[in-house]
Coordinates of C-alpha atoms in Angstrom, one line a residue:
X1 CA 22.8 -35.3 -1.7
X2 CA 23.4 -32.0 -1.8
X3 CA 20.6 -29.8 0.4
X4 CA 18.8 -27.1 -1.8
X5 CA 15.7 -24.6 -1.2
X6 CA 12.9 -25.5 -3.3
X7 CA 12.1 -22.7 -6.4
X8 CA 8.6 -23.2 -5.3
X9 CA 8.5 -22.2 -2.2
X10 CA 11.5 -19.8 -1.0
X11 CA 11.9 -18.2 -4.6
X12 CA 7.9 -17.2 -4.6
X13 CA 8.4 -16.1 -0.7
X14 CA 10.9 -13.9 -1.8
X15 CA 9.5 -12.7 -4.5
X16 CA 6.2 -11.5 -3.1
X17 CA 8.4 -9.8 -0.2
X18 CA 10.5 -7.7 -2.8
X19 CA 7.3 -6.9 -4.5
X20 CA 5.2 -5.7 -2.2
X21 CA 8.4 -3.8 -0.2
X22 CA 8.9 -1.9 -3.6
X23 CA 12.6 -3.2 -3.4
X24 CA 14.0 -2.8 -6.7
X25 CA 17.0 -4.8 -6.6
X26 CA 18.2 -7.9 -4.0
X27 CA 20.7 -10.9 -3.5
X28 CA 19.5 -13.5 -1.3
X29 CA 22.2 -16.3 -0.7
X30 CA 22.9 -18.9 2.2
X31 CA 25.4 -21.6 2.6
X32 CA 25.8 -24.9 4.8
X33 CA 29.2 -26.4 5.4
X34 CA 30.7 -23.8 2.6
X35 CA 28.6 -25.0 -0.3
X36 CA 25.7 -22.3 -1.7
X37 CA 22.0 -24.3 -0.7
X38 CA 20.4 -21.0 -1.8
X39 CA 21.3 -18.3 -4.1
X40 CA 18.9 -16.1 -6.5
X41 CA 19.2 -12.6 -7.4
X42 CA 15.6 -10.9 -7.5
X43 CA 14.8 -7.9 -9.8
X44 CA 17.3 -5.4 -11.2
X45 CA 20.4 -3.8 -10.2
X46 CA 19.4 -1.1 -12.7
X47 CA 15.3 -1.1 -13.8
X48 CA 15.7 0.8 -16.8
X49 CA 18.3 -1.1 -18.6
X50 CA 16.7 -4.4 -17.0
X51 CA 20.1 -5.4 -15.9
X52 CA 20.1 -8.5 -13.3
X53 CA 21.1 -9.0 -9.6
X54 CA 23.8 -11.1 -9.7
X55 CA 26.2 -12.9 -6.1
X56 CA 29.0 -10.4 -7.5
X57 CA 26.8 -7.4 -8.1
X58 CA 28.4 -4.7 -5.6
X59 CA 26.1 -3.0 -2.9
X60 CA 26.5 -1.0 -0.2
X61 CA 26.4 -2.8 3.0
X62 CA 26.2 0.0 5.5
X63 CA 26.6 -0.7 9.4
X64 CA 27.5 -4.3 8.7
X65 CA 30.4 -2.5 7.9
X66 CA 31.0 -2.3 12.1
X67 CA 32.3 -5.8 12.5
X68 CA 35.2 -5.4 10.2
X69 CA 35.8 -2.4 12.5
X70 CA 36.4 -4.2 15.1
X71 CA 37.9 -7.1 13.3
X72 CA 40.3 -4.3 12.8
X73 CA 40.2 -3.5 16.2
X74 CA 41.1 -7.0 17.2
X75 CA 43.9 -7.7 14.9
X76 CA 46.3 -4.6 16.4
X77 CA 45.1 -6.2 20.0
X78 CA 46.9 -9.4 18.5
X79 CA 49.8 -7.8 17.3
X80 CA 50.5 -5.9 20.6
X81 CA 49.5 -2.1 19.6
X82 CA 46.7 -1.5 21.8
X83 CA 44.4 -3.8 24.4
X84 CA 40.8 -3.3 24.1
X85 CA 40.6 -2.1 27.4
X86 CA 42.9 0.9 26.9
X87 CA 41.2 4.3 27.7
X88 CA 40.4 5.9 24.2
X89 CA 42.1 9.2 25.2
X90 CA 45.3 6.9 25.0
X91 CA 44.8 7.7 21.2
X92 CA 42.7 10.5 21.1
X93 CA 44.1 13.1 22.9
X94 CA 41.5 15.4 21.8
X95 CA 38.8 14.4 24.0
X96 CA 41.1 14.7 27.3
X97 CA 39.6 17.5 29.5
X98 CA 36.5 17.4 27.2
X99 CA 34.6 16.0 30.4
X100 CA 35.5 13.5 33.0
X101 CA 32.9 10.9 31.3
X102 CA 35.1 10.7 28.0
X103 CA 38.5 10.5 30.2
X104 CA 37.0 6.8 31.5
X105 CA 35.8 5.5 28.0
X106 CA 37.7 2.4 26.9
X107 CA 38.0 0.9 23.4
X108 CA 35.8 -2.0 24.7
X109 CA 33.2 0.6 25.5
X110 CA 33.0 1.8 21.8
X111 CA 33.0 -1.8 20.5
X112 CA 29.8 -2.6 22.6
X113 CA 28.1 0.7 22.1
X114 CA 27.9 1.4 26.3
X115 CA 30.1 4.3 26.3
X116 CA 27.1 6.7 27.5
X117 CA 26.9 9.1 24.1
X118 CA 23.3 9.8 23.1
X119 CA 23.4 9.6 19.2
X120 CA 24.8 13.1 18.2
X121 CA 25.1 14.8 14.6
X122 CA 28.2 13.7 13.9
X123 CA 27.5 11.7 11.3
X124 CA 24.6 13.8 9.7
X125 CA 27.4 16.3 9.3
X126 CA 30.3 14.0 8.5
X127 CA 27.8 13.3 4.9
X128 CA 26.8 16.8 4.3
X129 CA 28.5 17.1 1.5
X130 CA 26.7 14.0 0.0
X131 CA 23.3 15.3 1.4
X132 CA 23.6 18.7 0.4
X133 CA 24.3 17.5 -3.4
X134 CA 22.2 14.9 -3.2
X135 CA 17.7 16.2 -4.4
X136 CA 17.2 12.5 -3.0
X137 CA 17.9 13.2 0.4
X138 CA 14.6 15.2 1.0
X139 CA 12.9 11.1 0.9
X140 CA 15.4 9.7 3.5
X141 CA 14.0 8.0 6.4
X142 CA 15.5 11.0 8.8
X143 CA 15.4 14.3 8.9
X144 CA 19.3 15.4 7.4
X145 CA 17.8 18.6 5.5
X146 CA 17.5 21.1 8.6
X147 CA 20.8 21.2 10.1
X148 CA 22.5 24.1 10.3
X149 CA 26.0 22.2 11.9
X150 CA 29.4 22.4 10.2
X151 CA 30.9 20.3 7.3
X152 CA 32.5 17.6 9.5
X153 CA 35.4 16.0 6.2
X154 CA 38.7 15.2 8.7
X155 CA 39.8 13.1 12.2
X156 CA 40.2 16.6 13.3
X157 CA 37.1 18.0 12.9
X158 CA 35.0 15.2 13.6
X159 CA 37.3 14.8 17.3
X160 CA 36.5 18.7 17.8
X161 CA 32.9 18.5 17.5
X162 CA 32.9 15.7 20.0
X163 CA 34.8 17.3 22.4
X164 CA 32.7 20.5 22.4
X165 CA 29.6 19.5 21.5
X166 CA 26.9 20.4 24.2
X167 CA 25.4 16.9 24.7
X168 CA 24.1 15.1 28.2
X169 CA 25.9 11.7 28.4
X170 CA 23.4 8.8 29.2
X171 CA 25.5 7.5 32.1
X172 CA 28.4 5.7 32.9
X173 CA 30.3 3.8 30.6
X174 CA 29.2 0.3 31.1
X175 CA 26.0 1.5 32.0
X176 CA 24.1 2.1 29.1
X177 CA 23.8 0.4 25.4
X178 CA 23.0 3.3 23.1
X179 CA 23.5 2.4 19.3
X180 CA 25.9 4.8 18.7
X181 CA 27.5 5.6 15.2
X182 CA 29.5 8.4 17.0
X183 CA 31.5 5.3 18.8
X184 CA 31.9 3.7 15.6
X185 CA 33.7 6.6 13.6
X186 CA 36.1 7.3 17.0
X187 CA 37.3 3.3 16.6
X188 CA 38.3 4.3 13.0
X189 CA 40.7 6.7 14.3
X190 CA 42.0 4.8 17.0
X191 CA 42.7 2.1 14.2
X192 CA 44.6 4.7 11.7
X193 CA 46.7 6.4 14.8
X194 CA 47.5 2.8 16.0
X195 CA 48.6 1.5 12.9
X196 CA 50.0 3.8 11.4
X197 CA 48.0 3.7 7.8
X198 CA 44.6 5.0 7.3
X199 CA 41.5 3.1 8.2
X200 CA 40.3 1.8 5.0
X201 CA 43.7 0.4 3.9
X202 CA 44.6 -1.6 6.8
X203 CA 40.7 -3.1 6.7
X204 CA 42.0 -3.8 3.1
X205 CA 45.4 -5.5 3.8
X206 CA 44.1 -7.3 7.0
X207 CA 40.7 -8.8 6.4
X208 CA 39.4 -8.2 2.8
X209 CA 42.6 -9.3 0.9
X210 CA 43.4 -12.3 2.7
X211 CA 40.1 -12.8 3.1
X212 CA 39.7 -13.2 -0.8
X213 CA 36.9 -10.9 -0.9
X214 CA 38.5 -9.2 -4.2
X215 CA 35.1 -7.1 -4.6
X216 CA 35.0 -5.1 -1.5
X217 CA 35.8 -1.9 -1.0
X218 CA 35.8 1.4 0.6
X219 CA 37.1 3.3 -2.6
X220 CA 34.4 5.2 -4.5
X221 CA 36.1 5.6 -7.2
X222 CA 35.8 2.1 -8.4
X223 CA 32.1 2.3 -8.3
X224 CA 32.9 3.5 -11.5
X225 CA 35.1 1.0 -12.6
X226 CA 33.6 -2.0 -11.7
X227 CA 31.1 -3.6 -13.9
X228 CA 28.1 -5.5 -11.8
X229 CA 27.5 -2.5 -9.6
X230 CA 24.4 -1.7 -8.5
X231 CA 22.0 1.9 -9.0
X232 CA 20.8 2.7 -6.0
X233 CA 17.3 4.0 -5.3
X234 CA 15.1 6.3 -3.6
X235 CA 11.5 5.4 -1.6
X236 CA 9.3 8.3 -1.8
X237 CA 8.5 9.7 1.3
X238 CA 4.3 8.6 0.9
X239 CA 5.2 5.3 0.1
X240 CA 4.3 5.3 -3.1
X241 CA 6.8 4.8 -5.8
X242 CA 10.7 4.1 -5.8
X243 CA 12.7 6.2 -8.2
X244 CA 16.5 6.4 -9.5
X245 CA 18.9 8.0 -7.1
X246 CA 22.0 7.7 -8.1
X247 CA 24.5 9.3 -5.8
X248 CA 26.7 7.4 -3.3
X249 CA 26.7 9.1 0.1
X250 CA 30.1 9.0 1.6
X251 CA 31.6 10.3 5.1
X252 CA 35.2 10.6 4.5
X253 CA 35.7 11.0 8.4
X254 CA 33.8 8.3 9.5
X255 CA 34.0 5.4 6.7
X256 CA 34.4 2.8 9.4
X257 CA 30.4 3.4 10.3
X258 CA 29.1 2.1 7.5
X259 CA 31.1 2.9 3.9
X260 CA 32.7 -0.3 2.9
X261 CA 30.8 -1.7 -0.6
X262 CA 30.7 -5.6 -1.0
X263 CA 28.8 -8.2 -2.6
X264 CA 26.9 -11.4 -1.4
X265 CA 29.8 -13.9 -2.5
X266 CA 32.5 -11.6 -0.2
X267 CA 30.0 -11.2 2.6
X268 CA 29.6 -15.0 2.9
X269 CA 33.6 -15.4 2.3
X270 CA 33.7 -13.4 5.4
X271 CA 31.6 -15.1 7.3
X272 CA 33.5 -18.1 6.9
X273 CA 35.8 -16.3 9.4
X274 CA 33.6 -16.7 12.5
X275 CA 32.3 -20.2 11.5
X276 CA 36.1 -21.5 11.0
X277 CA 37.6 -20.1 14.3
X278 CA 39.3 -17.2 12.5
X279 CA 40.2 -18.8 9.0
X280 CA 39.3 -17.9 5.5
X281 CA 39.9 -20.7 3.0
X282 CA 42.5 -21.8 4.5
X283 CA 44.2 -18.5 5.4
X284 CA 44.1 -17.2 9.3
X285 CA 42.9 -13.4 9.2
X286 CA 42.3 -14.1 13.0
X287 CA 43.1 -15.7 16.2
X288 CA 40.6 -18.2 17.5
X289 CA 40.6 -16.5 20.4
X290 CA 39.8 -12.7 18.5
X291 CA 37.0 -14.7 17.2
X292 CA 35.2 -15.5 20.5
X293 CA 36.2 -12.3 22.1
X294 CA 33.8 -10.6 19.1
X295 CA 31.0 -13.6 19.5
X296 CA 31.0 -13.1 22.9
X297 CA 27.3 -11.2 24.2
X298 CA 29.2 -8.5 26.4
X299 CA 25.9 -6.5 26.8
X300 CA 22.4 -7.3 26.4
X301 CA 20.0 -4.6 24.6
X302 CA 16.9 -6.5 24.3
X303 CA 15.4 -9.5 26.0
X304 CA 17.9 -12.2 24.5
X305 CA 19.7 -9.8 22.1
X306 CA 23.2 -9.4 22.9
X307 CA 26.2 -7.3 20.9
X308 CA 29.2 -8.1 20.8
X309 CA 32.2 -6.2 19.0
X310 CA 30.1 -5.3 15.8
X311 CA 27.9 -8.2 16.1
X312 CA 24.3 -8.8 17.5
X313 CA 23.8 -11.7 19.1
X314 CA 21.3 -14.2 20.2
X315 CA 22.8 -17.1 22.5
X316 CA 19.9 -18.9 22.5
X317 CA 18.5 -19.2 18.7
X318 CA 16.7 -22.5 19.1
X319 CA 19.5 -24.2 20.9
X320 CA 22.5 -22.6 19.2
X321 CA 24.4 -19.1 18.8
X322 CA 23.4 -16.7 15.7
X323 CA 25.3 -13.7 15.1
X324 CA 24.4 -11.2 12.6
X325 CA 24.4 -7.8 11.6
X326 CA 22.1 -5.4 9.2
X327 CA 22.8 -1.8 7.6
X328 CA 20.5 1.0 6.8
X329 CA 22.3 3.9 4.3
X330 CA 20.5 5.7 1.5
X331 CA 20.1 2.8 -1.3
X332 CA 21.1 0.4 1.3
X333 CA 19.4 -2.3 3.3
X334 CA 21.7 -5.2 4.1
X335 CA 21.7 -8.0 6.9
X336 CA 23.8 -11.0 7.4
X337 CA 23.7 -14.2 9.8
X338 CA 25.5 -17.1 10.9
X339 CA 25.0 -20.0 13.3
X340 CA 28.4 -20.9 14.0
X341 CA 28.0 -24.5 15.3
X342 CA 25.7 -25.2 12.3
X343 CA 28.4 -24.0 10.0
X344 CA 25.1 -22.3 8.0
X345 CA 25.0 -18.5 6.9
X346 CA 23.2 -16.4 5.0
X347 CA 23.6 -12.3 3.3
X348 CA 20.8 -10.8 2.2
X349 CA 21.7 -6.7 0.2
X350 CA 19.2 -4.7 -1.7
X351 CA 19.1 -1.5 -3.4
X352 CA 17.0 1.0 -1.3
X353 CA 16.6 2.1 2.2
X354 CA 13.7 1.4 4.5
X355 CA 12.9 -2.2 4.0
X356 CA 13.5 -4.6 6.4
X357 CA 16.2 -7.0 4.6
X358 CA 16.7 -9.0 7.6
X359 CA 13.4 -10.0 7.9
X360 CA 13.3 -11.9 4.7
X361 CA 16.8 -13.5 5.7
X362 CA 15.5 -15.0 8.7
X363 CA 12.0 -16.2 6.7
X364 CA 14.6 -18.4 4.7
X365 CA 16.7 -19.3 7.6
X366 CA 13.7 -20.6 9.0
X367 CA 12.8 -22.7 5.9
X368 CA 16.4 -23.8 5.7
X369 CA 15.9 -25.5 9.0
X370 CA 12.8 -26.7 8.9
X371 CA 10.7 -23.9 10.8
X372 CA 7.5 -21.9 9.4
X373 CA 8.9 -18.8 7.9
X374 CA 7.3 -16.4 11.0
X375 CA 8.9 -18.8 13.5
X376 CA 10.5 -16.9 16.3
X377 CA 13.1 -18.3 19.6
X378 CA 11.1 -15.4 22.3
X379 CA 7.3 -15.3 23.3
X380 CA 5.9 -12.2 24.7
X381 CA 2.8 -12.2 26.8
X382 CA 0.6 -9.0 26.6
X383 CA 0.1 -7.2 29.3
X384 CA -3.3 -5.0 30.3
X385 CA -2.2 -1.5 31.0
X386 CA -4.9 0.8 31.0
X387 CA -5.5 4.0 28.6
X388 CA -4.3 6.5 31.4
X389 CA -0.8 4.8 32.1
X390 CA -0.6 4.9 28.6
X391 CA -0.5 8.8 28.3
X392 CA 2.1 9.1 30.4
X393 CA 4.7 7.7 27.6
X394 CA 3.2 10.3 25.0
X395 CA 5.3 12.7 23.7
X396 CA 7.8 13.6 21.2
X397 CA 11.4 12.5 21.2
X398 CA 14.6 13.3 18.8
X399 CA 17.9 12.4 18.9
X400 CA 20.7 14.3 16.9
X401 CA 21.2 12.1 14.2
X402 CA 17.5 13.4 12.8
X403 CA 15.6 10.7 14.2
X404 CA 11.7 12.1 15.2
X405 CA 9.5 9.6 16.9
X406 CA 6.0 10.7 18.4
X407 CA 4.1 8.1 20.7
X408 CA 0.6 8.6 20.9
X409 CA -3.0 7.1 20.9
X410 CA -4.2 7.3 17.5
X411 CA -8.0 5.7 17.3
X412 CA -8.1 4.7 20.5
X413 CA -4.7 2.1 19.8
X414 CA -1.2 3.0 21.3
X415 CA 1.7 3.4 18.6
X416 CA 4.9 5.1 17.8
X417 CA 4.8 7.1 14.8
X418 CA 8.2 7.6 12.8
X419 CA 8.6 7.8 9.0
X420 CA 4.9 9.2 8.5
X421 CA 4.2 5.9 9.3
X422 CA 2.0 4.6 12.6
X423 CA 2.7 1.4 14.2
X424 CA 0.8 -0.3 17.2
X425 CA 2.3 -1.6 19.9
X426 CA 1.4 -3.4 22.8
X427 CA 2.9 -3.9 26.2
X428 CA 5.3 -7.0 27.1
X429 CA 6.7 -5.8 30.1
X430 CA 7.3 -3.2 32.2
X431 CA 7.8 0.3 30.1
X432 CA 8.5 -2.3 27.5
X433 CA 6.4 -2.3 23.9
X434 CA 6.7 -4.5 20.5
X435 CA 4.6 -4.3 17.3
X436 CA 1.4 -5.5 16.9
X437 CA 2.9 -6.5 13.5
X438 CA 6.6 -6.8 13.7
X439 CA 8.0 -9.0 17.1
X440 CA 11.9 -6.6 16.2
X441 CA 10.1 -3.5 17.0
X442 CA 11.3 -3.0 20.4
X443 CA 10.6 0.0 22.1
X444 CA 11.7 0.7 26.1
X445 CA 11.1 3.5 28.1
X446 CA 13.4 5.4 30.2
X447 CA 12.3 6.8 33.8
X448 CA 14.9 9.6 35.1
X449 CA 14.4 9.8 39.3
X450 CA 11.6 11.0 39.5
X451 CA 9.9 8.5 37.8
X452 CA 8.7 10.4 35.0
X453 CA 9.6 9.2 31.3
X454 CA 13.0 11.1 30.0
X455 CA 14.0 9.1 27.1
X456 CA 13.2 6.1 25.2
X457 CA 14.8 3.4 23.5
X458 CA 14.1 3.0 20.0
X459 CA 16.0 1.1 17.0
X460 CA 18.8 0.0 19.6
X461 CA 19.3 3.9 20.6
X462 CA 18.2 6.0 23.4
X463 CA 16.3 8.8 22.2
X464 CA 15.7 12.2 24.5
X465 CA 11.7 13.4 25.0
X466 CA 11.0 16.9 24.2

């Protein structure tokens, strides 16, 4: 008997979490063993015209984009034109003299995020164009508007500002994980100069087309020759309302961030590929052992929470591997999952930015197996620290892709503010915080030598105090 999701239950869980997240459009699907056990479409790809969410419906994806990077990345390893332990400046000549940090980077080191960049501007500047023509932008989660950098359109440029930009490196590399889209749009380079093609065509001829995933692309032009492709949309910034925003950002220079469009059908094709040792309906698009290379948890970030090469990772969700990945882009917030050894995965793509896609992914995961829908795999214990240890971690902090975070004791409760929007947290550790609310919302914080607070790290990225 085939396994389904009752209507009853999943459909109305979902359907209360689009409404009350203002999500205009989403695809929820999952699979077991290959065949669909879930699959609904909830609200519109376009609200005026009423037009439905369909498993072909193209989205953005955004950072889940990072794992075809380095599937990328992988695939010239296998065919002999560079070893992810080559020092980048192999390929990147650029950044040789730039600072004896960047001379001892390896390709590994971008793949995991631990090469020691703080998050720069790179990529604010890299969609400037986009920004600048964009009225929308002024409602985007960070601040893009007040940037005074250049246009950053070419490998050239976005290598130039990297090399010169005045930045203080985090540490080592090896020493640090530090989300870091910066890493990301260097690995794009590395994967054009290596193979001789440019980025998005050899992710094209190496994974999407023999993949099968015949609706996925990096190509904006055939946004507008597609039919099933979604409007995107804007949050305001109160909260309030969600309105029409129909311009794609794009980053010419660093597509291999977050640019590639896809729907849930492809996403779960792909996925196939790290459930099946490498193999896509019967075609090989990697080696097995490419495969556990990426699955492997080279670094962990958070207690439990590993990456991999463009994958999170958690090696013990109840008793078995997950790997998964979300994205965050303006009209984009995407996540997908899968439990290897369970042969069970699952895509989730909306719309609009801001909303936490993954967490409604993993509700129906949970349901799928069983679990409540809040079930987690970690328990924190609270941990009494008193109002005057508390003040020391206030402050402001920004990071240089327009991230502003404020801690602070609002009504006597301790919280990060970000957004306009306040969230309490309470202690689990030393200089470690969650939500009050949501268990993802990990914040650490940083002591330099002197045992005062430099830094923290927030959303996976380390984030310098003011």
């Amino acid at each position: 008997m085939k396994e389904t999701v009752t209507e009853t239950s999943m459909e109305q869980h979902a359907a209360e979490w689009v409404e009350k997240g203002l999500v205009p459009g989403a695809m929820l699907g999952i699979k077991r063993d290959g065949e669909s056990i879930f699959e609904k479409g909830f609200g519109f790809r376009n609200v005026e015209a009423q037009l439905p969410v369909t498993a072909d419906t193209v989205f953005g994806i955004a950072s889940m984009t990072k794992s075809f990077t380095c599937a990328g990345i992988m695939k010239l390893q296998e065919e002999g034109k560079l070893s992810v332990r080559d020092l980048i400046v192999t390929y990147l000549p650029e950044l040789k003299g730039s600072s004896e940090q960047a001379e001892q980077i390896t390709i590994h080191h971008l793949m995991t995020h631990t090469a020691g960049y703080p998050p720069l501007a790179t990529h604010v500047y890299a969609r400037k164009n986009s920004i600048e023509a964009d009225p929308s932008a002024k409602d985007y989660g960070l601040d893009l508007l007040n940037n005074p950098g250049p246009h950053i359109e070419t490998y050239d440029e976005m290598l130039a500002f990297m090399a010169n930009d005045d930045f203080k490196w985090l540490g080592a590399p090896g020493e640090y994980y530090s989300y870091s889209n910066d890493s990301y749009g260097l690995l794009g380079v590395i994967i054009a100069r290596a193979s001789g093609q440019s980025y998005e065509s050899f992710i094209e001829e190496n994974v999407l087309i023999p993949a099968g995933m015949t609706r996925s692309f990096f190509d904006m032009k055939r946004l507008d020759e597609l039919d099933d492709v979604t409007t995107l949309y804007m949050k305001a910034k109160d909260g309030s309302h969600v309105y029409e925003a129909p311009l794609w950002w794009d980053a010419p220079s660093m597509r291999a961030v977050g640019y590639l469009k896809s729907t849930a059908n492809d996403i779960l094709r792909y996925l196939e590929m790290y459930m099946n040792e490498g193999v896509v309906a019967g075609v090989r698009i990697l080696s097995k052992e490419s495969i556990e290379q990426m699955m492997t948890p080279h670094v962990e970030y958070e207690p439990g929470k590993c990456y991999g090469y463009g994958l999170r990772i958690i090696p013990d969700y109840f008793g078995s591997k997950l790997i998964s990945h979300g994205g965050g882009l303006k009209g984009v917030s995407s996540y997908m999952v899968a439990i290897p050894d369970k042969k069970l995965s699952g895509v989730i793509l909306t719309n609009v930015a801001d909303v936490e896609a993954g967490d409604l992914l993993m509700d129906a995961l949970n349901k799928v197996e069983g679990r409540s829908y809040d079930a987690s795999p970690f328990t924190y214990d609270t941990q009494q620290v008193t109002e005057e240890e508390l003040r020391k971690f206030e402050g402001v902090y920004i990071s240089g892709e327009g991230m502003n975070v404020e801690i602070a004791m609002r009504n006597g409760q301790f919280g990060v503010e970000s957004n306009g929007v306040f969230r309490p947290l309470r202690c689990i550790g030393k200089n470690v915080f969650m939500g009050l609310e949501d268990q993802s919302d990990i914040l650490q914080f940083v002591e330099n030598d002197s045992g005062e607070i430099e830094r923290i790290v927030y959303g996976g990225r380390h984030i310098l105090r003011q």
